[in-house]
XYZ file of C-alpha atoms in Angstrom:
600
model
C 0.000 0.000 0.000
C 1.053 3.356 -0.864
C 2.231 5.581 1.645
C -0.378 8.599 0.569
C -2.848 5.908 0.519
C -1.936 4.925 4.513
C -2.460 8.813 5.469
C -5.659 9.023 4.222
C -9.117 8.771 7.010
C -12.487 8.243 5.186
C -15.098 9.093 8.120
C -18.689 10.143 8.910
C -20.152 11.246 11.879
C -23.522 9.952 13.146
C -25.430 11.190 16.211
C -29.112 11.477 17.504
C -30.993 14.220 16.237
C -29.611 17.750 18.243
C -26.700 15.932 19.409
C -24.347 18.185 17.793
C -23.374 16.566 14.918
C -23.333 19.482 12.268
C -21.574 21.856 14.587
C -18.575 19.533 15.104
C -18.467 19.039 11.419
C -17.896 23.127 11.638
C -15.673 22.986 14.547
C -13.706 20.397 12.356
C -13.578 22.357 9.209
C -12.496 26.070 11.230
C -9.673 24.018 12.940
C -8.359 22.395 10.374
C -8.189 25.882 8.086
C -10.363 24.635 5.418
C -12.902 27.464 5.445
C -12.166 30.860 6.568
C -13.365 32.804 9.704
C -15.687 35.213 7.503
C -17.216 32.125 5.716
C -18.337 30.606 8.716
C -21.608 30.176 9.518
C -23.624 27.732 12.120
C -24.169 23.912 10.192
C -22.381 25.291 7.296
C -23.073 21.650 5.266
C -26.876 21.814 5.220
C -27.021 24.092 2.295
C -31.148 24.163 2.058
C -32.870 26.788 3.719
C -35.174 23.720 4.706
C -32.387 21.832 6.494
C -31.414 24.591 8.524
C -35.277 25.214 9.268
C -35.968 21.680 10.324
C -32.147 20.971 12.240
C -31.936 18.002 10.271
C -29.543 17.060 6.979
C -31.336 15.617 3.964
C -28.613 15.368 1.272
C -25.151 13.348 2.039
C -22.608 16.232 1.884
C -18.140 15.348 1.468
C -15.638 17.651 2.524
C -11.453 16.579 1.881
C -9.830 18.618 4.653
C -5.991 18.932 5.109
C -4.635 18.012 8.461
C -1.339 18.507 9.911
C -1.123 15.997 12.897
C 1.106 15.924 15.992
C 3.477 13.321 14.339
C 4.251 16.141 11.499
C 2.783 14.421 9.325
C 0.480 15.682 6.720
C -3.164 13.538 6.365
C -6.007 13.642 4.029
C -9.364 13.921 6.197
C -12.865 13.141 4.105
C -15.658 14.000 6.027
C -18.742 12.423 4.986
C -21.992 13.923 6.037
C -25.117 11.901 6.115
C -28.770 12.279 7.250
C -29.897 10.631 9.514
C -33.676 10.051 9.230
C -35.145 6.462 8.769
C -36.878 7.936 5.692
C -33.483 8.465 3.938
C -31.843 5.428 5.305
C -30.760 3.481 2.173
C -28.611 6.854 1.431
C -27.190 6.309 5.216
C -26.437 2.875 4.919
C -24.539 3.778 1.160
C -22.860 6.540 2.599
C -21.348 4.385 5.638
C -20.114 1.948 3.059
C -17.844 4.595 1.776
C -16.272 5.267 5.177
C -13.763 2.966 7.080
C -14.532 4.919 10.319
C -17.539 6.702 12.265
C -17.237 9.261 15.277
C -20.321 8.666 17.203
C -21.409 12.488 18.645
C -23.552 11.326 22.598
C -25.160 14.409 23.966
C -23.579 14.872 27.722
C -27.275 15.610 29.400
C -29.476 13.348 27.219
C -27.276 10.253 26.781
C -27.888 7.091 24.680
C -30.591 7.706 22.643
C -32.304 5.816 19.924
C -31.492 6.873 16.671
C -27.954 7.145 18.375
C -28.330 2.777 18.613
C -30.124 2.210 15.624
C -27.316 4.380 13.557
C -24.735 2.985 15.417
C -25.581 -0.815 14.747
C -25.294 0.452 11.111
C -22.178 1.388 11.420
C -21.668 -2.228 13.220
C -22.899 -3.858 10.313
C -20.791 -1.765 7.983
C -17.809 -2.885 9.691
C -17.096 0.591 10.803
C -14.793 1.804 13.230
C -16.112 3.894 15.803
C -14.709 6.441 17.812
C -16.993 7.659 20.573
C -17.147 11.623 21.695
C -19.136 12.749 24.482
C -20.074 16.355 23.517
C -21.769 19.490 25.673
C -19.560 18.452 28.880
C -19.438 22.406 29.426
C -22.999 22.342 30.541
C -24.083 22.164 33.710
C -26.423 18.965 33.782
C -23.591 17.068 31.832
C -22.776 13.634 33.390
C -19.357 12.333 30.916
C -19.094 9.028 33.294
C -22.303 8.048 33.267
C -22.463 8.219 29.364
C -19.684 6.310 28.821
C -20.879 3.132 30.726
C -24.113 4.047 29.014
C -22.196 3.614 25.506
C -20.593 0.100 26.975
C -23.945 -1.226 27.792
C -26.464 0.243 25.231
C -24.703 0.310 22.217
C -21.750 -2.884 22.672
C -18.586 -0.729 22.041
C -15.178 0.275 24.544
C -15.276 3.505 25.550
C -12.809 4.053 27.661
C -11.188 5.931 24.758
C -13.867 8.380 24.950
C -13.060 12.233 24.113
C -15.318 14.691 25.772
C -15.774 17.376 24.095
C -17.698 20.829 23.560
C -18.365 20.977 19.952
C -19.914 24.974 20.395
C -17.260 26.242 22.729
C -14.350 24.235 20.351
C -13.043 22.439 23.728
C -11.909 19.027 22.801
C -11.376 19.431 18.504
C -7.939 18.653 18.545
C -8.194 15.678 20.598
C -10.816 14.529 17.898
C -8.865 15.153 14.921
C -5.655 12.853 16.395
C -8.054 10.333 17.433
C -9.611 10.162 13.951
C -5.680 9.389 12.850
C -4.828 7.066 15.360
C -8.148 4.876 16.003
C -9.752 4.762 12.641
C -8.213 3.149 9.663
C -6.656 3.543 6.645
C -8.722 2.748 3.210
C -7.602 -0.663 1.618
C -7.585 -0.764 -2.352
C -5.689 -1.724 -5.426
C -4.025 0.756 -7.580
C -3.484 -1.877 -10.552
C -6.689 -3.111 -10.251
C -9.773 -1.903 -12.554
C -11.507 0.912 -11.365
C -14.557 -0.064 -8.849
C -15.957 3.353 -7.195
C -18.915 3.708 -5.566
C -21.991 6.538 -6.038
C -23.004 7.855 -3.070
C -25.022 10.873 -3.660
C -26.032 12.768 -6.661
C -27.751 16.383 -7.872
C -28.324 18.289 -11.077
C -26.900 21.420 -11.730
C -27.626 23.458 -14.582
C -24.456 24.042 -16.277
C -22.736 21.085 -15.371
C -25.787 18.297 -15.842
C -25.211 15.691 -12.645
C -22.863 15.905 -10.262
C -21.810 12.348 -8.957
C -20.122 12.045 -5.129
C -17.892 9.106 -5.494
C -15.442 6.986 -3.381
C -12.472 5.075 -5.409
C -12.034 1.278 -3.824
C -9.575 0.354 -6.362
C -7.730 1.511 -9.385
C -7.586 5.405 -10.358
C -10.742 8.141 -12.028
C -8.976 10.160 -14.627
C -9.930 13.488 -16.172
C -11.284 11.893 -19.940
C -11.793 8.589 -18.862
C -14.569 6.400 -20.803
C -16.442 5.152 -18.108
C -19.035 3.041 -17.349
C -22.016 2.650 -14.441
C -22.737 -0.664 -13.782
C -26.628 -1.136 -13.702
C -27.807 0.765 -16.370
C -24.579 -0.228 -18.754
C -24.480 3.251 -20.014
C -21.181 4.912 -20.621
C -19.898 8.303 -20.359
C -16.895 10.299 -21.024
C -15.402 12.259 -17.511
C -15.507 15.688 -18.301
C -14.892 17.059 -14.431
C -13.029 15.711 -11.812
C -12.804 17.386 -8.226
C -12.886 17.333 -4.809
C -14.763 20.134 -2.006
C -12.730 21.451 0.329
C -15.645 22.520 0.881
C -15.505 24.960 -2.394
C -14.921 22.805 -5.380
C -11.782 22.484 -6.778
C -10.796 20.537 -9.576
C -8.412 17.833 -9.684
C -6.176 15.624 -12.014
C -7.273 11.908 -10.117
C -8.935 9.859 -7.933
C -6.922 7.321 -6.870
C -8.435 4.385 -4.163
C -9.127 5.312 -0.740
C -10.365 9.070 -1.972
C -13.553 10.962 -2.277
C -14.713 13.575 -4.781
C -16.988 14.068 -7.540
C -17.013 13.723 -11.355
C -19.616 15.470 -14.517
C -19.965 13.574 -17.376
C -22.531 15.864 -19.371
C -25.401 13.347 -17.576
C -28.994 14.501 -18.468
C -30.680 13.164 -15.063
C -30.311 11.866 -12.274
C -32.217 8.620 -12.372
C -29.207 7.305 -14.486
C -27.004 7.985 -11.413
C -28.877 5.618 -8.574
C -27.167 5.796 -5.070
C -25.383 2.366 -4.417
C -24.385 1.938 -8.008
C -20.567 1.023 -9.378
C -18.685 3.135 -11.710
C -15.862 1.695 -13.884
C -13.939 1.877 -17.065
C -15.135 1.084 -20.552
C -12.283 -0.401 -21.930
C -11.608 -2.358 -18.532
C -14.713 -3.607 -16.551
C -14.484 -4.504 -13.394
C -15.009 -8.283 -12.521
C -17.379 -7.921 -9.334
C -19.275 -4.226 -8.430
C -19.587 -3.465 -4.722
C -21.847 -5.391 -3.476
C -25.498 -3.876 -1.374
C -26.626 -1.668 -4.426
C -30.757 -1.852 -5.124
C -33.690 0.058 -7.012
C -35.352 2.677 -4.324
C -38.532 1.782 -4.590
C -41.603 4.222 -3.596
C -43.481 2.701 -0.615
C -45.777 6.108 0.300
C -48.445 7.874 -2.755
C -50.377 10.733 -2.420
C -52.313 13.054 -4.880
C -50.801 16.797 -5.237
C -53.581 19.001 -6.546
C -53.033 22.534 -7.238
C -55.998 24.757 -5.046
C -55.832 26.984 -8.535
C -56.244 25.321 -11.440
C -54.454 27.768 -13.486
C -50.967 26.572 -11.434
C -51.254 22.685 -13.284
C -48.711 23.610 -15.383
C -46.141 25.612 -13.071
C -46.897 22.677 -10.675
C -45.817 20.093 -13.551
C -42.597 22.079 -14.047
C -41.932 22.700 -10.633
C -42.148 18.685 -10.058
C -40.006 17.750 -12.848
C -37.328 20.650 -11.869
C -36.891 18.722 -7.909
C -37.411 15.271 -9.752
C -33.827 16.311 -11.101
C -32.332 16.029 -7.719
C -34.155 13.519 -6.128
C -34.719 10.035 -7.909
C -36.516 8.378 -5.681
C -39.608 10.835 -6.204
C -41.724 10.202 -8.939
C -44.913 11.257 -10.111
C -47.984 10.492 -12.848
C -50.601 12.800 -14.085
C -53.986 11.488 -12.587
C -57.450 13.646 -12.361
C -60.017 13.873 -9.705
C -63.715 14.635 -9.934
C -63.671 16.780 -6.625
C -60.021 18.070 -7.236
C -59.681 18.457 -10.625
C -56.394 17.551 -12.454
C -53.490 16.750 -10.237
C -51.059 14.765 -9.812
C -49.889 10.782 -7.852
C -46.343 11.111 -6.459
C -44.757 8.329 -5.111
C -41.899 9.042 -1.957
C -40.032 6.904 0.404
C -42.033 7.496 3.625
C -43.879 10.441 5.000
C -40.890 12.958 5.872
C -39.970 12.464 2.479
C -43.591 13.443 1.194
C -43.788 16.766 3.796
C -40.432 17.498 2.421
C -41.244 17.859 -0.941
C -44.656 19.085 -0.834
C -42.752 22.053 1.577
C -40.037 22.427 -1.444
C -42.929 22.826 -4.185
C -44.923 25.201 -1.517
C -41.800 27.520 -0.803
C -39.797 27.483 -3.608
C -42.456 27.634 -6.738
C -44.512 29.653 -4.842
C -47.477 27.140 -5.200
C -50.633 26.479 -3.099
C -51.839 22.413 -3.351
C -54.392 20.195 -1.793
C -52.404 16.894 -0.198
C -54.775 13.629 -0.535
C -54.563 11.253 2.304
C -51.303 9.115 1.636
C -51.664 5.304 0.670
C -49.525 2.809 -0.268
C -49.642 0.414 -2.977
C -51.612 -2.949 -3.539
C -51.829 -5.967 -5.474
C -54.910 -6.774 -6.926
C -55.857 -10.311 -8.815
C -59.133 -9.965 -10.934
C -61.789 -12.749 -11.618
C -60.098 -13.477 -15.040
C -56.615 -13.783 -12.932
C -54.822 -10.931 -13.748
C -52.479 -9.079 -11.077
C -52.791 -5.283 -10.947
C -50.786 -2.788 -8.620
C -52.893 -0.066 -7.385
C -51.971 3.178 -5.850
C -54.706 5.232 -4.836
C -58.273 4.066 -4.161
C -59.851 5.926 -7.019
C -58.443 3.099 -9.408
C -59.747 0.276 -7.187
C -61.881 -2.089 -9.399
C -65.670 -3.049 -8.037
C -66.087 -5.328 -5.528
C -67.688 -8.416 -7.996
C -64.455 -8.134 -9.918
C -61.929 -8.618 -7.159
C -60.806 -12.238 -6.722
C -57.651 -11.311 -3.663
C -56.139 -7.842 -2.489
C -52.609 -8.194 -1.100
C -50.900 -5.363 0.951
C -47.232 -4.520 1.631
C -45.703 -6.201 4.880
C -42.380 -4.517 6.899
C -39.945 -6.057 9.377
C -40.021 -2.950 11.690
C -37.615 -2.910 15.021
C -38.585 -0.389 17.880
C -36.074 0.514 20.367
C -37.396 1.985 23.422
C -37.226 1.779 27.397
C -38.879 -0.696 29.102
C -41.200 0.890 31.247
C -42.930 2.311 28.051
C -43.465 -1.633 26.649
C -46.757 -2.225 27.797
C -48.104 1.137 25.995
C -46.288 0.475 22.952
C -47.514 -3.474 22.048
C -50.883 -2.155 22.630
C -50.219 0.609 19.335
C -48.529 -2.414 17.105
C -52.025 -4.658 18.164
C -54.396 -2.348 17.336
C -52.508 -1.859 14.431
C -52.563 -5.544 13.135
C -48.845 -5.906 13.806
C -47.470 -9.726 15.043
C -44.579 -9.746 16.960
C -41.287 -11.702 16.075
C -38.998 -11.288 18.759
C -38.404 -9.167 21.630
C -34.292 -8.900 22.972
C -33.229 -7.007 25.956
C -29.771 -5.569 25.252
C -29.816 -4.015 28.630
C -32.016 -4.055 31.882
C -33.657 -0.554 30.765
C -33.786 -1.321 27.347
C -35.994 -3.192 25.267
C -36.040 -4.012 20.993
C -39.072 -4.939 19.659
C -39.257 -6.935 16.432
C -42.448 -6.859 14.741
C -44.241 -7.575 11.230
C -46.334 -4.830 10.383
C -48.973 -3.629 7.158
C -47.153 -0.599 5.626
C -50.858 0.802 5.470
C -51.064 1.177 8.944
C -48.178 3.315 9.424
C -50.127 5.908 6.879
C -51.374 6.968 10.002
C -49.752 8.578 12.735
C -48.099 5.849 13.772
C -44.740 7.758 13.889
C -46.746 10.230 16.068
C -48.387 8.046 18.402
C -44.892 5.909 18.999
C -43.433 8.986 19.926
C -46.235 10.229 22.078
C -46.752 6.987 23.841
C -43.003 6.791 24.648
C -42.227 10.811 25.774
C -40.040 10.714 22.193
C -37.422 7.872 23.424
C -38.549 4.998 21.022
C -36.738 5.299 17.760
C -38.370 2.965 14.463
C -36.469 1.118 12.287
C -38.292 -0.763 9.493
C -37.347 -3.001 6.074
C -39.981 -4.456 3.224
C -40.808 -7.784 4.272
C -43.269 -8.962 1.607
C -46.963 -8.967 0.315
C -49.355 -10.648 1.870
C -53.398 -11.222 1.220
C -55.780 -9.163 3.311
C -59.654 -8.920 3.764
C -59.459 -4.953 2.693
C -62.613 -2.825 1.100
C -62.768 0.790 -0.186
C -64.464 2.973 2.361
C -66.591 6.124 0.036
C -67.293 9.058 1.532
C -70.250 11.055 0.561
C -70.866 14.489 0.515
C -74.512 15.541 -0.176
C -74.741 12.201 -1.994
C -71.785 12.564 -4.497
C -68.700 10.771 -3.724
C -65.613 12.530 -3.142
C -63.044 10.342 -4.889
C -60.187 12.310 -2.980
C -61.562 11.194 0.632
C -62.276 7.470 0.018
C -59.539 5.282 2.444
C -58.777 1.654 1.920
C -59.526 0.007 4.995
C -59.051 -3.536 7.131
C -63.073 -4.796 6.860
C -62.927 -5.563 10.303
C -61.884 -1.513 11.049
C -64.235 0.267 8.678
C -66.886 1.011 10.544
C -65.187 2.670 13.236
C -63.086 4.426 10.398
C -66.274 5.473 8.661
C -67.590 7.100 11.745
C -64.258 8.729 13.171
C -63.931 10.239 9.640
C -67.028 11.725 9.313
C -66.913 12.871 12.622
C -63.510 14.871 11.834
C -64.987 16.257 8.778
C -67.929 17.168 10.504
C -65.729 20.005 12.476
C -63.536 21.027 9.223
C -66.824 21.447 6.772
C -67.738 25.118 7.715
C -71.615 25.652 7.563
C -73.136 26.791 4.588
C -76.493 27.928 3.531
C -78.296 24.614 3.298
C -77.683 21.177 5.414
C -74.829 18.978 4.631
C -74.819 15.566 4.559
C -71.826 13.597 5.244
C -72.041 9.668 4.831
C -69.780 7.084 4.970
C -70.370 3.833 2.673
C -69.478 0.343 1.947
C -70.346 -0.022 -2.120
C -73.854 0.951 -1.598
C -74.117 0.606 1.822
C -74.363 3.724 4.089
C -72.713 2.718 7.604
C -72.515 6.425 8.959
C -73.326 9.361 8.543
C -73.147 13.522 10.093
C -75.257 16.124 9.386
C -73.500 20.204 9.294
C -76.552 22.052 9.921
C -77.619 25.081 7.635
C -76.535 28.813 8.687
C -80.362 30.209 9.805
C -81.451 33.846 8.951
C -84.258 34.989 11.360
C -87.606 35.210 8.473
C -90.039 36.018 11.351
C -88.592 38.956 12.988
C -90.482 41.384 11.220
C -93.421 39.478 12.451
C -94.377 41.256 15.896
C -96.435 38.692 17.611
C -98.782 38.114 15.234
C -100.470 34.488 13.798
C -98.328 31.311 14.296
C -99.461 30.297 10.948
C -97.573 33.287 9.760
C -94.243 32.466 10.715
C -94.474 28.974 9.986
C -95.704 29.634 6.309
C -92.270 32.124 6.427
C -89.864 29.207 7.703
C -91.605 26.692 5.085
C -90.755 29.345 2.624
C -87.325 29.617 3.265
C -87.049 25.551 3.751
C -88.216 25.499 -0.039
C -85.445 28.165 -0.745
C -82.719 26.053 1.052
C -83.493 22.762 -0.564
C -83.321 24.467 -4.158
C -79.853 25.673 -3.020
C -78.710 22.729 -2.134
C -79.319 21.009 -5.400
C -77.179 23.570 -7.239
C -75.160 24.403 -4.697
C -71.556 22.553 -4.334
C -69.574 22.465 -0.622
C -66.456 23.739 -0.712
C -64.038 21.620 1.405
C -61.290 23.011 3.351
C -57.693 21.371 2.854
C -57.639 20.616 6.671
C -60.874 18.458 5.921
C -58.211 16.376 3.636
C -55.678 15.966 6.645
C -58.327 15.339 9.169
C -58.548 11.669 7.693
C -54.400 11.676 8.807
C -55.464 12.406 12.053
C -58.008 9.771 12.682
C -56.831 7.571 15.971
C-alpha cells in the first residue's frame, strides 16, 4: 500500500438528532483551516434553507480537509456527512459503506438515545470503526461518566477511549482530529486493479448536468476517462473531476481510498442511482460493490393545485426537484372533486412533507395533499395481477378475486417501562410480533411484522407520544401478503368525493367510517343549506353527520302576530334552502383532507 494511501481517514459522523453533529463538522472544518473565519456560519453543510429550518440534513454532503497531525505528518481527512432520518436510510447505509470509520457524537445531558443505537448498529454492520465523543460536557447537567458506561452497555462498544468534548465552545477538537488518525483506519484498495468506485449521492446542476459524489475502492478516475455505471450499462466520457474542500476544486485523479466528484454531461439523475458502481469502458471490473438496489416508492399521495391555473407551473416545478431527487416520482392522474393533479410516489412520509414544503416555498405554489396510501396488489376474476396506488383506481367489488398489501420487518427501540403502551399501538394496528431482545435491563427491541398501510397513520406520532419521544423505528420491506381490505366512500350531499375514500381492514371500517365523518364534521364550515356527510361500503351507508344550515331569522319582522304566519315564512325559506342545495356545491377546506391523517 502506498504511503499517501496509509495517510488518508475516510469518516462520517452519526449522532441522535440535536446531538451536535453538524456543529462539530464546523468545529472540524475552522480548525483544520479549510474554510475561513468570515465564511463561517452555524451547520455550514446543510445548504437548504429547509435543512437549517428543520435541524436536520437531507442530502449526504463530502468535505477533503488537510490536516497537519502531531506526528508532522500531513493527512487527508474526508468528512462524509449523512442524514440521519429512517426515511433516507438506504442513502445512510450507502454513505457508511464509503467510510472505514464513524465518530459517534452522545449528547452529555441526554445520553444514549435511539437513533444514536439504531445508527450505530449500522455502522456495526458496515464494519465501521467507531470512535466515541461525548459532547456538551461544558454544561451544567452534563454527566461524561455516566455516558460512557451508558455507551458500553447500550450500544456494545469500549469507551474508555472516549473524548469529551464541547463541539460549540471548540473544547476538545484537537483531541478529535488525532483520534480520527490514530483509532480509525486507513482505506484498503488496489491501484493496478480496474476501477470499482462507488456513487453515493447525486444532484443536477444546470451548467454542469449531474454531479456524482464518489469513493475510489480500487484503481484510479482520470480526467477523460470512458467510463461506465454498472446497472444501467451506459457509458460516459469524464468531463470534471474534483474534490470540495468545501468549495470545489478541480483535480487531475482519484486514486483508491479518496472521495470527490465527477460530470460527465449526464442529463438526469435517475441514471445515477445511489449504491451503483462506476468503472472503465475499456476495462470492466469483474465484481461491483456489493449492497446496491432500485429505491422503490413505498408512500403515494395526490398533489392538486388549489388553482387550477398553477397545473402547469406545478408540472414544471415537479419535474425541476425530480432532477435532484430520484426516488420521487410522479404520474398525471385527475379527480372529480379536485380536478387535475397529480400521484407522487416518496419513500415514507418525511420524504412526502419534504417535498410538498419544497414545491410550496420554492415555486410559490398552493396544493391540496390527498390522504397518503400505499400500494396494492390486486388479482381480478379473469386472474390478472394489478398494482394499485390510490383508491380511485380500485376495481368493483364483484371483480376482485384477492387484495394483497405490503408487509415490513419494523424494530422499535425503546425503554422498558414504556413496553406495555407500545404493544398495545402495534395490536391495534394488526402488527405480530417476532422477537423481543433485551440488550440491557432498561432497554428493550421490539421486532415486529407490520402492514405498511397502517403506518399511513400517525403511527410515527403516536410511537413517539406513547413513549415521551425515546422509542426510535427502524423498518425493512418484508413482503406482500393477502388481506380482507374494502374501499371505504365518503359522501358528501350524496356525491362521492373520490379524494376522501380510504382503503380500509373490513374488520376496522366502521369505526373508520364514523371517526372520519366525525372529523370532517368540524372542518366542513356551515353553509347555507344542510350537509350531509355519509360514509359507505359499495352501496351501503354505515354512517353518517349532518353540518346544519346557517339560519337567517324570516319572522322577525313578524311582531307577535299568527303562528301560521311564521311557519308559512320558515316553510318558505325551507323550499329556498333545498333548491340551493341542489345547485349548490360544498367547498371543502384542505384541513378536511388531513383530518382523515389524524383519525386515531
Amino acid at each position: 500500500m502506498e504511503k499517501h494511501q496509509q495517510n488518508i481517514r475516510n469518516f462520517c459522523i452519526i449522532a441522535h438528532v440535536d446531538h451536535g453533529k453538524s456543529t462539530l463538522a464546523d468545529r472540524i472544518m475552522e480548525k483544520t483551516g479549510a474554510l475561513a473565519a468570515r465564511e463561517m456560519r452555524a451547520q455550514f453543510l446543510d445548504k437548504m434553507d429547509i435543512e437549517r429550518e428543520r435541524g436536520i440534513t437531507i442530502k449526504a454532503q463530502a468535505v477533503r480537509i488537510n490536516y497537519r497531525a502531531q506526528d508532522g505528518q500531513d493527512y487527508l481527512l474526508n468528512l462524509i456527512d449523512t442524514p440521519g432520518h429512517v426515511d433516507f436510510n438506504y442513502e445512510v447505509s450507502r454513505s457508511l459503506s464509503a467510510c472505514e470509520g464513524a465518530v459517534l457524537v452522545v449528547d452529555a445531558v441526554q445520553g444514549v438515545e435511539s437513533q444514536t443505537v439504531a445508527n450505530a448498529y449500522l455502522a456495526i454492520e458496515n464494519n465501521l470503526e467507531i470512535l466515541p465523543v461525548i459532547n456538551k460536557i461544558d454544561l451544567p447537567a452534563a454527566r461524561p461518566e455516566e455516558i460512557k458506561r451508558q455507551i458500553e452497555e447500550r450500544i456494545g462498544i469500549p469507551a474508555d477511549a472516549a473524548i469529551p468534548a464541547s463541539a460549540k465552545s471548540g473544547i476538545g477538537i484537537a483531541e478529535v482530529l488525532e483520534g480520527i488518525i490514530k483509532i480509525l483506519p486507513p482505506p484498503k484498495g488496489d491501484r493496478d486493479a480496474s476501477v470499482r468506485a462507488l456513487i453515493f449521492d447525486s444532484w443536477f446542476d444546470s451548467y454542469l448536468g449531474v454531479v456524482v459524489l464518489v469513493r475510489v475502492f480500487d484503481g484510479a478516475l482520470r480526467k477523460g476517462d470512458k467510463v461506465r455505471i454498472v446497472s444501467t450499462g451506459k457509458d460516459y466520457e469524464v468531463l470534471n473531476l474534483g474534490v470540495f474542500t468545501p468549495h470545489p476544486e478541480p483535480i487531475a485523479e482519484l486514486g483508491p481510498g479518496e472521495v470527490g466528484f465527477l460530470t460527465a454531461a449526464i442529463k438526469t439523475v435517475h441514471e445515477t442511482k445511489i449504491g451503483d458502481t462506476i468503472t472503465l469502458t475499456n476495462r470492466p471490473c469483474e465484481n461491483p460493490l456489493p449492497g446496491f438496489r432500485e429505491v422503490k416508492p413505498m408512500v403515494f399521495a395526490g398533489f392538486y393545485p388549489i388553482d387550477s391555473a398553477q397545473y402547469e407551473a406545478l408540472k414544471l416545478a415537479m419535474e425541476k426537484l425530480r432532477l435532484n431527487d430520484s426516488s420521487f416520482n410522479f404520474l398525471p392522474e385527475t379527480s372529480q372533486a379536485l380536478g387535475f393533479g397529480f400521484r407522487c410516489g416518496f419513500l415514507g412520509l418525511l420524504h412526502m412533507e419534504i417535498i410538498r414544503e419544497r414545491l410550496e416555498r420554492e415555486y410559490n405554489l398552493e396544493l391540496i395533499t390527498t390522504a397518503p396510501t400505499v400500494a396494492f396488489r390486486i388479482k381480478t376474476m379473469k386472474g390478472e395481477w394489478l398494482e394499485v396506488e390510490s383508491p380511485q383506481k380500485f376495481p368493483s367489488v364483484q371483480e376482485i378475486a384477492e387484495i394483497q398489501e405490503p408487509f415490513i420487518t419494523a424494530q422499535l427501540h425503546l425503554p422498558t417501562e414504556y413496553l406495555g403502551n407500545v404493544i398495545q399501538l402495534c395490536s391495534a394496528r394488526r402488527g405480530v410480533q417476532t422477537k423481543m431482545e433485551y440488550p440491557t435491563p432498561d432497554r428493550v427491541v421490539l421486532h415486529y411484522e407490520l402492514p405498511l398501510s397502517e403506518m399511513m397513520f400517525d403511527f410515527y406520532d403516536r410511537l413517539k407520544t406513547l413513549t415521551q419521544g425515546y422509542a426510535s423505528f427502524d423498518y425493512d420491506f418484508l413482503d406482500w401478503r393477502s388481506s380482507d381490505l374494502i374501499r371505504l366512500h365518503i359522501l358528501i350531499n350524496g356525491d362521492p368525493v373520490d379524494a376522501l375514500s380510504v382503503i380500509v381492514h373490513r374488520d376496522k371500517a366502521d369505526y373508520m367510517g364514523r371517526e372520519i365523518i366525525r372529523k370532517l364534521r368540524e372542518e366542513i364550515p356551515r353553509q347555507m343549506y344542510e350537509v350531509a356527510i355519509q360514509a359507505a361500503i359499495g352501496s351501503k351507508i354505515i354512517a353518517r353527520e349532518t353540518v346544519k344550515a346557517l339560519r337567517k331569522n324570516v319572522t322577525s319582522k313578524c311582531y307577535g302576530g299568527d303562528i301560521s304566519r311564521k311557519r308559512k315564512l320558515l316553510e318558505k325559506q325551507k323550499e329556498g334552502k333545498k333548491r340551493m342545495k341542489q345547485v349548490g356545491s360544498v367547498a371543502i377546506p384542505q384541513e378536511a383532507f388531513l383530518a382523515v391523517l389524524k383519525v386515531e
